[in-house]
Amino acid sequence: MNLIDFSTINNYIGGQWLAPSNGKYFDNINPATGQVIGQIASSDEADVQLAVAAAQAAFPMWSVTSAEDRFTILNRIATLIDENLEALAMAECIDNGKPLWLCKKVDIPRASSNFRFFATGIMHFSAESHCMEDKAINYTVRQPIGVVGCISPWNLPLYLFTWKIAPALAAGNCVIAKPSEVTPATAFLLTRICAEAGLPAGVLNILHGNGTDCGAAIVAHKDIKAISFTGSTRAGEHIAKTAAPMFKKLSLELGGKNPAIVFADCDWEKMIRTVVQSSFSNQGQICLCGSRVLVQDTIYEKFKLEFIERVKKLTVGNPLVETSKQGAVVSEMHFEKILNCIAIAKEEGGKILLGGNAVQLDGENKNGFFVAPTIIENLGPNCRTNMEEIFGPVVTLQSFSTEEEALALANASEYGLAATIWTQDISLANRMALKIKCGIIWINCWLLRDLRTPFGGMQNSGVGREGGWDALKFFTETKNVCIEI
Ligand code: NAD
């Protein structure tokens, strides 16, 4: 199996690798070098039509395949991902700019876990029955929906792509999936793995292209009955406008502006180590990163000094080199956006404590898109810097004195994805957890994930929950059958 060559990224439709109907391609760029590394199909509505026809043809067979057979195939995909970890990690690193060690440690292992988790999950999936004493028995069934659409972003390419398609396939649906046009490589390589694992033709169809031509055509297609989307709040809004009047099932995992709340009584060493990670992992390009660090006033100065010292040690460098803690940001466009956000922060009166600039590397990385980890203070909760998602290696520090103030700052956002609370006072932590308007709360930890738990945000961070039974319920239609006794 060739998992090295992704120089021409074509669609995978009905078990075949096809050029886009319009013959158009665009450049794939390695953000760590600025070099063109290949061509990506620029698909549109015509390709979506072909994919839907292939999926519809496969559905009658796949939807009645036994759970055990689906388990076997999805588990085989997981094993093949594990066996090809090195090649997939290299592709992810080159395509995305994130450090190779991170791809090996997090991105690719999580992709195989996603398949293994939902392969096993479908073997245990069951539905309820409700007995009306001596009158009747109701039983509930959860059946595959049909053809469903999965659209994913660039920050955790294979990780988030498989987080959607694995439950969709496990539940017996046929899938039209589109990875981000910025990072399509590993989704393309996954097609070779799926074919080798024996996934029948047409069950999974992967299209490449941008959001406006390809993504929007998936959302608008009348025969695609559910859309699972992860990406920006702006695109989520467009998708909802198209899909809602067609009564499609919708799962929207959108942006965030997450608070990391540090109380004076926290476990200092664990807190400071983890807040460095929760601020800058993956160059701050994780929807769960804490970009607003809120620190109790009695420890604010101490926190600031030690935080700066530790962040200084996050070496920005060639993502292929083991010692680089920070790689490139994902694209030139995103690089410009982050630098523009830093300029806005300065205009708003923000004081740059560290970073605030692009990093120019040497040699093959001299044209890459690198940004120094940036810490900003002196900004209030209502400025653009603290309201808008930057999605890069940029955090702000704000101080608070009381629990009420911490809560008000934490909730001073239209987003509501994740929050982290650092304190040894478990009652305080629980009071905060119940009042913070976020779908995910971590107390004295960050990014500790159990795949069974409901995952998702509230407010502008989205609608619906992924993970565990929530995902399998989303990808099935629920039907109640009532039998009079
Ligand atoms: P994006 O919204 O630009 O694109 C995401 C995907 O949607 C891509 O595949 C894109 O081609 C497609 N798309 C764009 N516009 C579309 C449209 N109108 N119709 C259909 N498809 C469309 O997001 P991005 O820049 O790739 O990713 C970064 C964003 O994703 C950030 O806002 C981040 O917070 C968010 N994100 C959220 C989560 C979460 O779980 N809540 C996880 C990761 C990333």
Tab-separated table of N, CA, C and O in Angstrom, residues 85 88-90 92-94 98-109:
chain	number	residue	atom	x	y	z
A	85	LEU	N	1.471	4.154	10.946
A	85	LEU	CA	1.578	5.375	11.740
A	85	LEU	C	2.664	6.314	11.215
A	85	LEU	O	2.443	7.509	11.068
A	88	LEU	N	1.644	8.037	7.858
A	88	LEU	CA	0.527	8.973	8.040
A	88	LEU	C	0.970	10.196	8.842
A	88	LEU	O	0.577	11.327	8.538
A	89	ALA	N	1.805	9.971	9.857
A	89	ALA	CA	2.291	11.099	10.672
A	89	ALA	C	3.134	12.033	9.808
A	89	ALA	O	3.009	13.262	9.910
A	90	MET	N	3.954	11.478	8.960
A	90	MET	CA	4.788	12.316	8.080
A	90	MET	C	3.899	13.145	7.141
A	90	MET	O	4.122	14.348	6.959
A	92	GLU	N	0.817	14.066	7.646
A	92	GLU	CA	0.097	15.092	8.430
A	92	GLU	C	1.016	16.277	8.731
A	92	GLU	O	0.615	17.440	8.638
A	93	CYS	N	2.255	15.953	9.093
A	93	CYS	CA	3.234	16.991	9.431
A	93	CYS	C	3.515	17.886	8.221
A	93	CYS	O	3.480	19.114	8.320
A	94	ILE	N	3.750	17.271	7.068
A	94	ILE	CA	4.087	18.043	5.862
A	94	ILE	C	2.896	18.893	5.407
A	94	ILE	O	3.026	20.027	4.972
A	98	LYS	N	2.361	20.996	11.690
A	98	LYS	CA	2.496	20.686	13.122
A	98	LYS	C	3.684	19.755	13.342
A	98	LYS	O	4.082	19.017	12.420
A	99	PRO	N	4.264	19.740	14.550
A	99	PRO	CA	5.439	18.899	14.777
A	99	PRO	C	5.170	17.411	14.509
A	99	PRO	O	4.109	16.898	14.877
A	100	LEU	N	6.166	16.771	13.904
A	100	LEU	CA	6.038	15.344	13.581
A	100	LEU	C	5.788	14.516	14.844
A	100	LEU	O	4.977	13.594	14.848
A	101	TRP	N	6.506	14.871	15.940
A	101	TRP	CA	6.328	14.089	17.173
A	101	TRP	C	4.881	14.161	17.669
A	101	TRP	O	4.347	13.197	18.214
A	102	LEU	N	4.217	15.309	17.445
A	102	LEU	CA	2.822	15.471	17.879
A	102	LEU	C	1.903	14.591	17.018
A	102	LEU	O	0.957	13.979	17.526
A	103	CYS	N	2.189	14.550	15.722
A	103	CYS	CA	1.388	13.693	14.825
A	103	CYS	C	1.489	12.230	15.254
A	103	CYS	O	0.510	11.495	15.256
A	104	LYS	N	2.725	11.824	15.640
A	104	LYS	CA	2.935	10.418	16.031
A	104	LYS	C	2.296	10.115	17.378
A	104	LYS	O	1.822	9.016	17.617
A	105	LYS	N	2.308	11.120	18.254
A	105	LYS	CA	1.838	10.889	19.620
A	105	LYS	C	0.321	11.081	19.739
A	105	LYS	O	-0.337	10.363	20.496
A	106	VAL	N	-0.231	12.028	18.999
A	106	VAL	CA	-1.645	12.376	19.206
A	106	VAL	C	-2.510	12.129	17.957
A	106	VAL	O	-3.437	11.319	17.986
A	107	ASP	N	-2.198	12.805	16.857
A	107	ASP	CA	-3.145	12.825	15.731
A	107	ASP	C	-3.454	11.433	15.168
A	107	ASP	O	-4.622	11.063	15.019
A	108	ILE	N	-2.402	10.699	14.847
A	108	ILE	CA	-2.641	9.422	14.153
A	108	ILE	C	-3.153	8.346	15.127
A	108	ILE	O	-4.130	7.643	14.811
A	109	PRO	N	-2.561	8.234	16.336
A	109	PRO	CA	-3.137	7.257	17.286
A	109	PRO	C	-4.615	7.529	17.576
A	109	PRO	O	-5.415	6.604	17.709
